Coordinates of C-alpha atoms in Angstrom, one line a residue:
Chain A
X1 CA 106.9 54.5 88.9
X2 CA 104.8 52.2 87.0
X3 CA 101.2 51.1 87.7
X4 CA 101.0 47.4 87.1
X5 CA 97.5 46.3 87.3
X6 CA 95.2 43.4 87.1
X7 CA 92.0 44.5 85.7
X8 CA 88.7 43.0 85.2
X9 CA 85.7 44.9 84.3
X10 CA 83.9 44.8 87.3
X11 CA 86.3 44.9 90.2
X12 CA 89.6 46.4 89.5
X13 CA 92.4 45.8 91.8
X14 CA 95.0 48.2 91.3
X15 CA 98.5 48.0 92.7
X16 CA 98.9 51.6 93.3
X17 CA 102.3 53.0 94.0
X18 CA 101.5 56.0 96.0
X19 CA 102.7 58.8 93.8
X20 CA 103.4 61.9 95.8
X21 CA 101.1 64.7 94.9
X22 CA 99.1 62.5 92.5
X23 CA 96.4 60.8 94.6
X24 CA 97.3 59.9 98.0
X25 CA 97.2 56.2 97.5
X26 CA 95.8 55.5 100.8
X27 CA 92.3 54.6 100.0
X28 CA 90.5 52.0 101.9
X29 CA 91.2 48.7 100.5
X30 CA 89.5 45.5 100.1
X31 CA 89.0 43.3 103.2
X32 CA 92.0 41.1 102.8
X33 CA 94.7 43.7 102.7
X34 CA 95.7 46.6 104.8
X35 CA 96.7 49.8 103.3
X36 CA 100.4 50.8 103.7
X37 CA 100.5 54.4 104.1
X38 CA 104.1 55.0 103.2
X39 CA 104.2 56.8 99.8
X40 CA 106.1 54.6 97.3
X41 CA 104.7 51.4 98.8
X42 CA 102.3 49.2 97.0
X43 CA 98.6 49.4 98.0
X44 CA 95.8 47.3 96.7
X45 CA 92.7 49.2 96.0
X46 CA 89.2 47.8 95.2
X47 CA 87.5 50.0 92.6
X48 CA 84.0 48.6 92.2
X49 CA 82.5 51.6 90.4
X50 CA 85.2 52.4 87.8
X51 CA 85.2 50.6 84.5
X52 CA 88.5 49.5 82.9
X53 CA 88.1 52.2 80.2
X54 CA 87.9 55.0 82.7
X55 CA 90.6 53.6 84.9
X56 CA 92.8 53.5 81.7
X57 CA 92.2 57.2 81.2
X58 CA 93.0 58.0 84.8
X59 CA 96.3 56.1 84.6
X60 CA 97.0 57.9 81.5
X61 CA 96.6 61.2 83.1
X62 CA 98.6 60.2 86.1
X63 CA 101.5 59.0 84.2
X64 CA 101.7 62.2 82.2
X65 CA 101.5 64.4 85.4
X66 CA 103.6 62.4 87.8
X67 CA 106.5 64.8 87.4
X68 CA 104.6 67.9 87.6
X69 CA 106.4 69.3 90.6
X70 CA 109.9 68.7 89.1
X71 CA 109.6 69.6 85.5
X72 CA 106.1 70.9 84.8
X73 CA 103.2 69.0 83.2
X74 CA 102.6 68.0 79.8
X75 CA 101.3 71.4 78.8
X76 CA 97.9 72.8 78.1
X77 CA 97.5 71.2 74.7
X78 CA 97.8 67.8 76.0
X79 CA 95.4 68.5 78.8
X80 CA 92.9 70.1 76.4
X81 CA 93.0 67.1 74.2
X82 CA 92.7 64.7 77.0
X83 CA 89.3 66.1 78.0
X84 CA 88.1 66.4 74.6
X85 CA 85.7 63.4 75.0
X86 CA 82.1 62.5 75.4
X87 CA 80.1 64.0 78.3
X88 CA 79.6 60.5 79.7
X89 CA 83.3 60.0 80.0
X90 CA 83.9 63.3 81.5
X91 CA 81.5 62.7 84.2
X92 CA 83.0 59.3 84.9
X93 CA 86.5 60.8 85.1
X94 CA 85.0 63.3 87.6
X95 CA 83.8 60.8 89.7
X96 CA 86.8 58.7 89.6
X97 CA 89.2 61.7 90.2
X98 CA 87.0 62.6 93.2
X99 CA 87.1 59.0 94.6
X100 CA 90.8 58.5 94.1
X101 CA 91.5 62.1 95.4
X102 CA 93.6 63.2 92.3
X103 CA 93.1 66.9 92.5
X104 CA 94.7 67.9 89.1
X105 CA 92.4 65.5 87.2
X106 CA 89.4 66.8 89.2
X107 CA 90.1 70.4 88.5
X108 CA 90.8 69.8 84.8
X109 CA 87.6 67.8 84.2
X110 CA 85.4 70.2 86.3
X111 CA 86.9 73.2 84.4
X112 CA 85.9 71.6 81.2
X113 CA 82.3 71.2 82.4
X114 CA 82.4 74.8 83.6
X115 CA 83.7 76.0 80.3
X116 CA 80.6 74.4 78.6
X117 CA 78.3 76.0 80.9
X118 CA 79.8 79.4 80.8
X119 CA 78.1 82.2 78.9
X120 CA 75.1 80.1 78.1
X121 CA 71.4 80.8 78.9
X122 CA 69.7 78.5 81.5
X123 CA 67.8 76.9 78.7
X124 CA 70.8 76.1 76.7
X125 CA 72.6 74.7 79.7
X126 CA 69.6 72.5 80.5
X127 CA 69.6 71.2 76.9
X128 CA 73.3 70.6 76.8
X129 CA 73.3 68.5 80.0
X130 CA 69.8 67.1 79.8
X131 CA 68.6 68.8 83.0
X132 CA 65.0 68.6 83.6
X133 CA 63.5 71.8 85.0
X134 CA 61.3 70.5 87.7
X135 CA 60.2 74.0 88.8
X136 CA 56.7 75.1 88.1
X137 CA 56.5 78.6 86.7
X138 CA 55.3 79.9 90.1
X139 CA 58.1 78.1 91.9
X140 CA 60.6 79.6 89.5
X141 CA 59.3 83.1 90.0
X142 CA 59.4 82.4 93.8
X143 CA 63.0 81.6 93.6
X144 CA 63.9 84.8 91.6
X145 CA 61.9 86.8 94.1
X146 CA 64.0 85.3 97.0
X147 CA 67.1 86.8 95.6
X148 CA 66.0 90.0 93.6
X149 CA 69.7 91.2 93.9
X150 CA 70.9 88.5 91.7
X151 CA 68.5 88.9 88.9
X152 CA 68.7 92.5 88.1
X153 CA 69.6 92.5 84.4
Chain B
X1 CA 65.8 56.4 70.2
X2 CA 68.2 56.8 73.1
X3 CA 67.1 58.5 76.2
X4 CA 69.4 61.4 77.0
X5 CA 70.6 61.2 80.5
X6 CA 71.2 63.9 83.0
X7 CA 74.6 62.9 84.3
X8 CA 75.3 66.2 85.9
X9 CA 72.6 66.6 88.5
X10 CA 73.5 63.5 90.5
X11 CA 76.9 64.4 91.1
X12 CA 77.6 64.9 94.8
X13 CA 76.9 68.5 95.8
X14 CA 80.4 69.2 96.7
X15 CA 81.6 68.4 93.1
X16 CA 78.8 70.6 91.7
X17 CA 79.8 73.5 93.7
X18 CA 83.6 72.8 92.5
X19 CA 82.3 73.0 88.9
X20 CA 80.5 76.3 89.7
X21 CA 83.6 77.7 91.3
X22 CA 84.9 78.0 87.7
X23 CA 82.1 80.1 86.3
X24 CA 81.5 83.5 87.1
X25 CA 79.9 84.2 90.4
X26 CA 76.7 85.7 88.7
X27 CA 76.4 82.6 86.6
X28 CA 76.8 80.3 89.6
X29 CA 73.9 82.0 91.4
X30 CA 71.7 81.8 88.3
X31 CA 72.3 78.1 88.3
X32 CA 69.8 78.0 91.1
X33 CA 67.1 78.2 88.6
X34 CA 68.3 75.2 86.5
X35 CA 66.4 72.6 88.6
X36 CA 65.5 72.0 92.2
X37 CA 68.7 70.1 92.7
X38 CA 70.7 73.1 91.9
X39 CA 68.9 75.5 94.1
X40 CA 71.3 75.8 96.9
X41 CA 74.6 74.8 95.2
X42 CA 75.8 78.4 94.8
X43 CA 75.9 79.0 98.5
X44 CA 78.7 76.5 98.9
X45 CA 80.8 77.7 96.0
X46 CA 84.2 78.4 97.5
X47 CA 85.2 81.1 95.0
X48 CA 83.7 84.6 94.9
X49 CA 84.7 87.0 92.2
X50 CA 83.2 90.4 91.9
X51 CA 84.5 92.7 89.0
X52 CA 82.4 95.7 88.5
X53 CA 84.5 97.1 85.6
X54 CA 84.0 93.7 83.7
X55 CA 80.4 93.9 84.5
X56 CA 80.0 97.3 83.0
X57 CA 81.9 96.2 80.0
X58 CA 79.9 93.1 79.4
X59 CA 76.6 94.9 79.7
X60 CA 77.9 97.9 77.7
X61 CA 76.7 100.1 80.5
X62 CA 76.8 103.8 79.3
X63 CA 78.6 106.4 81.3
X64 CA 75.4 108.1 82.2
X65 CA 73.9 104.8 83.7
X66 CA 76.9 103.9 85.7
X67 CA 75.6 105.2 89.0
X68 CA 72.5 103.3 88.6
X69 CA 74.3 99.8 87.8
X70 CA 76.8 100.6 90.6
X71 CA 73.9 100.7 93.1
X72 CA 72.5 97.5 91.8
X73 CA 76.0 95.8 91.6
X74 CA 76.6 96.8 95.3
X75 CA 73.2 95.2 96.2
X76 CA 74.4 92.1 94.4
X77 CA 77.7 91.9 96.5
X78 CA 75.8 92.4 99.6
X79 CA 73.2 89.8 98.6
X80 CA 75.9 87.3 98.0
X81 CA 77.8 88.0 101.2
X82 CA 74.6 87.7 103.3
X83 CA 73.0 84.6 101.7
X84 CA 75.9 82.3 101.1
X85 CA 76.6 79.6 103.5
X86 CA 78.9 80.4 106.3
X87 CA 81.4 78.1 104.9
X88 CA 84.9 78.7 104.4
X89 CA 86.0 80.6 101.2
X90 CA 88.9 79.6 99.2
X91 CA 89.3 82.6 96.7
X92 CA 88.0 86.0 97.0
X93 CA 88.5 88.6 94.2
X94 CA 87.2 92.2 94.1
X95 CA 87.9 94.4 91.2
X96 CA 86.3 97.7 91.4
X97 CA 87.0 101.2 90.3
X98 CA 85.0 103.8 88.7
X99 CA 85.8 107.0 87.0
X100 CA 83.5 109.7 87.8
X101 CA 84.0 113.5 87.5
X102 CA 87.6 113.0 86.4
X103 CA 88.4 111.0 89.4
X104 CA 88.8 107.4 90.1
X105 CA 87.0 106.1 93.3
X106 CA 85.5 103.0 95.0
X107 CA 82.6 103.4 97.1
X108 CA 82.9 102.7 100.8
X109 CA 80.3 100.2 100.9
X110 CA 82.6 97.9 98.7
X111 CA 85.7 98.5 100.8
X112 CA 83.8 97.3 103.8
X113 CA 83.2 94.1 102.1
X114 CA 86.9 93.1 102.6
X115 CA 87.0 92.5 106.3
X116 CA 83.7 90.5 106.0
X117 CA 85.2 88.3 103.2
X118 CA 88.2 87.8 105.3
X119 CA 86.1 86.3 108.1
X120 CA 85.5 83.4 105.8
X121 CA 89.1 82.7 106.0
X122 CA 90.0 82.7 102.3
X123 CA 93.3 81.3 101.0
X124 CA 93.5 83.6 98.0
X125 CA 92.7 87.3 98.2
X126 CA 92.9 89.6 95.1
X127 CA 91.9 93.3 95.6
X128 CA 92.1 95.9 92.9
X129 CA 90.8 99.3 94.0
X130 CA 91.3 102.9 93.4
X131 CA 91.4 104.7 96.7
X132 CA 91.9 108.4 97.2
X133 CA 90.9 108.3 100.8
X134 CA 92.8 105.4 102.4
X135 CA 91.0 105.4 105.6
X136 CA 88.2 103.5 104.3
X137 CA 90.2 100.2 103.7
X138 CA 90.7 98.1 106.8
X139 CA 94.3 97.3 106.0
X140 CA 94.9 95.6 109.2
X141 CA 92.4 92.8 108.4
X142 CA 94.3 91.9 105.3
X143 CA 97.6 91.8 107.0
X144 CA 96.5 89.8 110.0
X145 CA 94.9 86.9 108.5
X146 CA 96.0 83.5 109.4
X147 CA 94.4 81.9 106.4
X148 CA 95.7 83.9 103.4
X149 CA 98.4 82.2 101.3
X150 CA 98.2 84.3 98.2
X151 CA 97.5 88.1 98.2
X152 CA 97.3 90.4 95.2
X153 CA 96.7 93.9 96.5
X154 CA 96.4 96.8 94.0
X155 CA 95.3 100.2 95.2
X156 CA 96.7 103.8 95.4
X157 CA 97.7 103.2 99.1
X158 CA 100.6 104.8 100.6
X159 CA 101.8 102.0 102.9
X160 CA 104.6 104.3 104.2
X161 CA 102.1 106.7 105.7
X162 CA 99.3 104.3 106.2
X163 CA 101.1 101.1 107.2
X164 CA 99.2 98.5 108.9
X165 CA 99.7 98.5 112.7
X166 CA 100.7 95.0 112.7
X167 CA 101.5 92.0 110.3
X168 CA 100.7 88.6 111.0
X169 CA 100.6 86.3 107.9
X170 CA 101.8 82.8 109.1
X171 CA 100.8 81.2 105.7
X172 CA 101.4 83.8 103.1
X173 CA 103.4 82.3 100.3
X174 CA 102.8 84.8 97.5
X175 CA 102.5 88.6 97.8
X176 CA 102.0 91.0 95.0
X177 CA 101.8 94.7 95.6
X178 CA 100.7 97.2 92.8
X179 CA 100.5 101.0 92.8
X180 CA 101.6 101.2 96.7
X181 CA 104.0 103.3 98.5
X182 CA 106.3 100.9 100.4
X183 CA 108.4 101.9 103.3
X184 CA 111.2 100.4 105.3
X185 CA 109.3 99.5 108.3
X186 CA 106.6 97.8 106.4
X187 CA 109.2 95.6 104.6
X188 CA 110.9 94.8 107.8
X189 CA 107.7 93.7 109.3
X190 CA 106.9 91.6 106.4
X191 CA 110.2 89.7 106.7
X192 CA 109.5 89.1 110.4
X193 CA 105.9 88.1 110.2
X194 CA 105.8 86.2 107.0
X195 CA 107.8 83.2 107.7
X196 CA 106.9 81.2 104.6
X197 CA 107.0 84.0 102.0
X198 CA 108.2 82.6 98.7
X199 CA 107.3 85.1 96.1
X200 CA 107.2 88.9 96.2
X201 CA 106.1 91.1 93.3
X202 CA 106.3 94.9 93.4
X203 CA 104.7 96.5 90.4
X204 CA 104.2 100.2 89.9
X205 CA 105.3 101.0 93.4
X206 CA 107.2 103.8 95.1
X207 CA 110.1 102.2 96.8
X208 CA 111.0 103.9 100.0
X209 CA 113.5 101.4 101.3
X210 CA 117.2 100.5 100.7
X211 CA 117.2 97.0 101.5
X212 CA 115.2 93.9 100.5
X213 CA 116.1 91.1 103.1
X214 CA 114.2 87.8 102.8
X215 CA 115.8 84.5 103.9
X216 CA 113.6 82.1 102.1
X217 CA 112.2 84.2 99.3
X218 CA 112.4 82.2 96.0
X219 CA 111.1 84.6 93.5
X220 CA 111.4 88.5 93.5
X221 CA 110.0 90.7 90.7
X222 CA 110.3 94.5 90.8
X223 CA 108.9 96.2 87.8
X224 CA 107.8 99.7 86.7
X225 CA 108.7 100.9 90.2
X226 CA 110.3 104.1 91.1
X227 CA 112.5 105.0 94.0
X228 CA 111.7 107.7 96.6
X229 CA 114.0 110.6 96.5
X230 CA 115.5 110.0 99.9
X231 CA 116.7 106.5 99.0
X232 CA 120.1 106.2 97.4
X233 CA 120.8 102.6 96.9
X234 CA 119.0 99.2 97.0
X235 CA 120.5 96.1 98.4
X236 CA 119.0 92.7 97.7
X237 CA 119.8 90.1 100.3
X238 CA 117.9 87.0 99.2
X239 CA 120.2 83.9 99.5
X240 CA 117.4 81.4 98.5
X241 CA 116.4 83.3 95.4
X242 CA 115.6 81.2 92.2
X243 CA 114.3 83.8 90.1
X244 CA 115.0 87.7 89.9
X245 CA 113.3 90.2 87.6
X246 CA 114.1 94.0 87.7
X247 CA 112.8 96.0 84.8
X248 CA 111.6 99.4 83.9
X249 CA 112.6 100.9 87.4
X250 CA 112.9 104.6 87.3
X251 CA 115.9 106.0 89.1
X252 CA 116.6 102.7 90.9
X253 CA 120.2 103.6 91.7
X254 CA 123.1 101.5 93.0
X255 CA 121.4 98.2 93.0
X256 CA 123.6 95.6 94.5
X257 CA 123.1 92.0 95.6
X258 CA 124.9 89.5 97.7
X259 CA 125.8 86.5 95.8
X260 CA 122.7 84.6 95.0
X261 CA 124.0 81.0 94.8
X262 CA 120.5 79.4 94.1
X263 CA 119.6 81.7 91.4
X264 CA 118.4 79.9 88.3
X265 CA 116.8 82.5 86.0
X266 CA 117.1 86.2 85.9
X267 CA 115.9 89.1 83.7
X268 CA 117.6 92.3 84.5
X269 CA 117.4 95.8 83.1
X270 CA 120.6 97.7 83.3
X271 CA 119.9 101.4 82.9
X272 CA 121.0 104.8 83.5
X273 CA 118.4 107.4 84.2
X274 CA 118.5 111.1 84.3
X275 CA 116.9 113.0 87.1
X276 CA 117.1 116.7 86.9
X277 CA 119.8 116.5 84.3
X278 CA 122.1 114.4 86.3
X279 CA 123.0 111.0 85.0
X280 CA 122.6 108.4 87.7
X281 CA 124.3 105.0 87.6
X282 CA 122.1 101.9 87.8
X283 CA 124.1 99.3 89.5
X284 CA 127.0 98.8 91.9
X285 CA 130.1 97.1 90.9
X286 CA 129.7 93.5 90.7
X287 CA 126.0 93.4 90.5
X288 CA 126.5 91.3 87.4
X289 CA 128.7 89.1 89.5
X290 CA 126.1 88.3 92.1
X291 CA 124.0 86.8 89.1
X292 CA 126.8 84.3 88.1
X293 CA 125.1 81.0 89.0
X294 CA 122.2 81.5 86.7
X295 CA 121.3 79.0 84.1
X296 CA 119.2 81.3 82.1
X297 CA 119.7 85.1 81.8
X298 CA 117.9 87.9 80.0
X299 CA 119.7 91.2 79.9
X300 CA 118.0 94.4 78.9
X301 CA 120.5 97.2 78.0
X302 CA 119.2 100.6 78.4
X303 CA 122.5 102.2 78.6
X304 CA 126.0 102.4 77.0
X305 CA 127.7 99.1 77.0
X306 CA 131.1 100.3 78.0
X307 CA 129.9 101.9 81.1
X308 CA 127.8 98.8 81.9
X309 CA 130.6 96.5 81.7
X310 CA 133.3 98.6 83.3
X311 CA 131.0 99.2 86.2
X312 CA 129.7 95.8 86.5
X313 CA 132.9 94.0 86.6
X314 CA 136.1 95.9 85.7
X315 CA 135.8 94.9 82.2
X316 CA 138.7 97.1 81.3
X317 CA 140.8 94.4 82.7
X318 CA 139.8 92.2 79.8
X319 CA 143.2 92.2 78.5
X320 CA 144.4 90.4 81.6
X321 CA 141.7 87.9 81.0
X322 CA 143.7 86.5 78.2
X323 CA 146.5 85.7 80.5
X324 CA 144.2 84.1 83.0
X325 CA 143.7 86.8 85.5
X326 CA 140.2 87.8 86.0
X327 CA 138.0 89.9 88.1
X328 CA 135.0 88.8 86.1
X329 CA 132.5 86.4 87.4
X330 CA 132.3 83.1 85.5
X331 CA 129.0 82.1 84.5
X332 CA 129.5 78.5 84.9
X333 CA 125.9 77.3 84.7
X334 CA 124.7 79.8 82.1
X335 CA 123.0 77.8 79.2
X336 CA 120.6 80.4 77.7
X337 CA 121.4 83.9 77.3
X338 CA 119.2 86.6 75.6
X339 CA 120.1 90.2 75.2
X340 CA 117.7 93.1 74.4
X341 CA 119.2 96.3 73.3
X342 CA 117.4 99.6 73.7
X343 CA 120.4 101.6 73.2
X344 CA 123.5 101.1 70.9
X345 CA 124.8 97.7 70.7
X346 CA 128.1 96.3 69.9
X347 CA 130.0 93.1 70.3
X348 CA 131.6 93.6 73.7
X349 CA 128.8 92.4 75.6
X350 CA 128.5 89.2 73.5
X351 CA 132.3 88.7 73.7
X352 CA 132.1 89.2 77.5
X353 CA 129.4 86.5 77.9
X354 CA 131.1 84.2 75.5
X355 CA 134.3 84.4 77.4
X356 CA 132.7 83.8 80.8
X357 CA 130.2 81.2 79.9
X358 CA 131.9 77.9 79.2
X359 CA 128.6 76.0 79.0
X360 CA 126.7 78.5 76.9
X361 CA 124.1 76.7 74.5
X362 CA 121.8 79.3 73.3
X363 CA 122.0 83.0 72.5
X364 CA 119.1 85.2 71.4
X365 CA 119.7 88.8 70.3
X366 CA 117.1 91.4 70.0
X367 CA 116.8 95.1 69.6
X368 CA 114.2 97.8 70.2
X369 CA 116.4 100.5 69.0
X370 CA 114.5 103.3 67.2
X371 CA 116.4 104.3 64.0
X372 CA 116.3 108.0 64.8
X373 CA 118.2 107.4 67.9
X374 CA 120.7 104.9 66.6
X375 CA 124.2 105.9 66.2
X376 CA 125.4 105.9 62.6
X377 CA 128.0 103.2 63.2
X378 CA 125.5 100.8 64.7
X379 CA 126.4 97.2 64.4
X380 CA 129.5 97.9 62.2
X381 CA 132.0 98.1 65.1
X382 CA 134.3 95.2 65.1
X383 CA 134.8 93.5 68.5
X384 CA 137.9 94.5 70.3
X385 CA 138.2 90.9 71.6
X386 CA 138.1 87.7 69.9
X387 CA 134.8 86.0 70.2
X388 CA 135.4 82.8 72.2
X389 CA 134.3 79.4 70.8
X390 CA 131.9 77.6 72.9
X391 CA 131.6 73.9 72.2
X392 CA 128.0 73.6 73.5
X393 CA 126.7 76.6 71.7
X394 CA 124.2 75.4 69.3
X395 CA 121.7 78.1 68.5
X396 CA 122.0 81.8 67.9
X397 CA 118.8 83.5 67.2
X398 CA 118.7 87.0 66.0
X399 CA 115.3 88.8 66.1
X400 CA 114.2 92.1 64.9
X401 CA 117.8 93.4 64.5
X402 CA 117.1 95.4 61.4
X403 CA 120.3 97.1 61.7
X404 CA 122.7 94.3 61.9
X405 CA 124.8 94.7 58.9
X406 CA 125.8 91.7 56.8
X407 CA 129.4 92.4 57.8
X408 CA 128.5 92.1 61.3
X409 CA 126.6 88.8 60.6
X410 CA 129.6 87.4 58.8
X411 CA 131.8 88.2 61.8
X412 CA 129.3 86.5 64.1
X413 CA 129.1 83.4 62.0
X414 CA 132.6 83.1 61.4
X415 CA 134.0 83.9 64.8
X416 CA 131.6 82.1 66.9
X417 CA 132.1 78.4 67.3
X418 CA 130.0 75.8 65.4
X419 CA 126.5 76.8 65.7
X420 CA 123.8 74.9 63.8
X421 CA 121.1 77.4 63.0
X422 CA 120.9 81.2 62.6
X423 CA 117.5 82.4 62.5
X424 CA 117.0 85.9 61.4
X425 CA 113.6 87.5 61.6
X426 CA 113.8 91.0 59.9
X427 CA 110.5 92.4 59.8
X428 CA 108.4 89.9 57.8
X429 CA 111.2 88.1 56.1
X430 CA 112.4 85.1 57.8
X431 CA 115.7 83.6 56.8
X432 CA 116.7 80.1 57.9
X433 CA 120.4 79.3 57.3
X434 CA 121.3 75.9 58.5
X435 CA 124.9 75.8 58.8
X436 CA 126.6 72.5 59.0
X437 CA 130.1 72.2 60.1

């Protein structure tokens, strides 16, 4: 169940053995090769927007979780350590997981971001993620008025 | 100076909604103020969770102000339900009960939210109510949903009297019922109309049926339940079961099961309970036998061992075992055994399992016996039968057994086969005696 790969920074070509339950391995491929939809077969996938570094992380996740259905995953500690990385990497992982349809990785990374958002004031969240508040004070008041039931405390 | 980049806001909306599905519903809505990008994300979040009790706790709402906050929270729930996109919902959780005038209750406006939530076709439903007047809950809408896969229903609801008129749950895999009265008809309907049900948990329920019959059920948990007076026995027919747990069930008499060939793991409490001064037996003969395929077994002993073993498998024929004749089941696959004693222990149970489990690897012994109730000879009785040697047995862990005497320990370490570690945790003292043979 290996992931032999030829990688270069800009266009990764991954020989992806469709792993049941981890990605569906049936992504659209580059022009010269047709996808083979049988799981277990080799599929060539062109990944123009994923760097080698992120891809390596994705593969690390998949290799650890490939036997989840049979013998359980590597455990919460490993998962927690896996997402203990810079913000930039987390968001790249989210995009990669979404594109490659790896639900487990998508959930793990999104939960990590959500945990960082939870129990924080709006200003703290903006600061943490560098979100620019493009509401004018009047506009913001108007949004609050639209849903008074949500802002009762 | 590096420019800090907002990497989150330009993720696709679907992913932002997915991230918000992991924060509380209230925080997800408040996120609309973060920036214009975030204004409508909350309307697409596939998870809704309303917990009034948690809300009161978080905001330290005083008893006097509860009514006021309740009114506001009801408006909040209504607001969310009305203003979210008419998109499908994945998970809907509603946890609501209030204590007012010495009575638990849930306002009608809240129970009415359930059928509306179900229109969004959620996959997971979790409802925790306190209902004294059952008519308010539209129970049929819950039991006739073609989208629900996972249902957790906790409310004082007598399903025997107010059973749903029909059940149709084609995708239900996991059902957990708490604080309900459950009748035979309901259970039968459940079997017929839930073709893919894999897990069933009954907790704190009144059991008004004598048979649990599910062909494909994989996991069955019955805890803290009590039987209705009219019911005398409980027969469990679950040929595909992988995991069985029966604990703290008052008056659960004459439990029997057909041989569960697929069973891997079980945790069973064997107990005798008194009802009106009459001692009632807890298991049918050979109930222990129906568990004989397990790999991992946890036995909770709430009764006299002798009676347990005699009733469970004609243990008094143990003498004949030495000559090969046996009525007792062989636990061929049993690797891990743990025994928790609540009443008097002695070696017979350990001897029994050692004899009948050729592949045993691990034993854990634990007691919760209060010293006042313990018999004076506790732990000192010598086993009547030799403790068999088991070549795979590597670890014997003894926890919290304050009353195991050193003589007993000697017996155990001398008569049981080569085992490597003997962990003893007596209160705060931890002894580690590696024994190399």
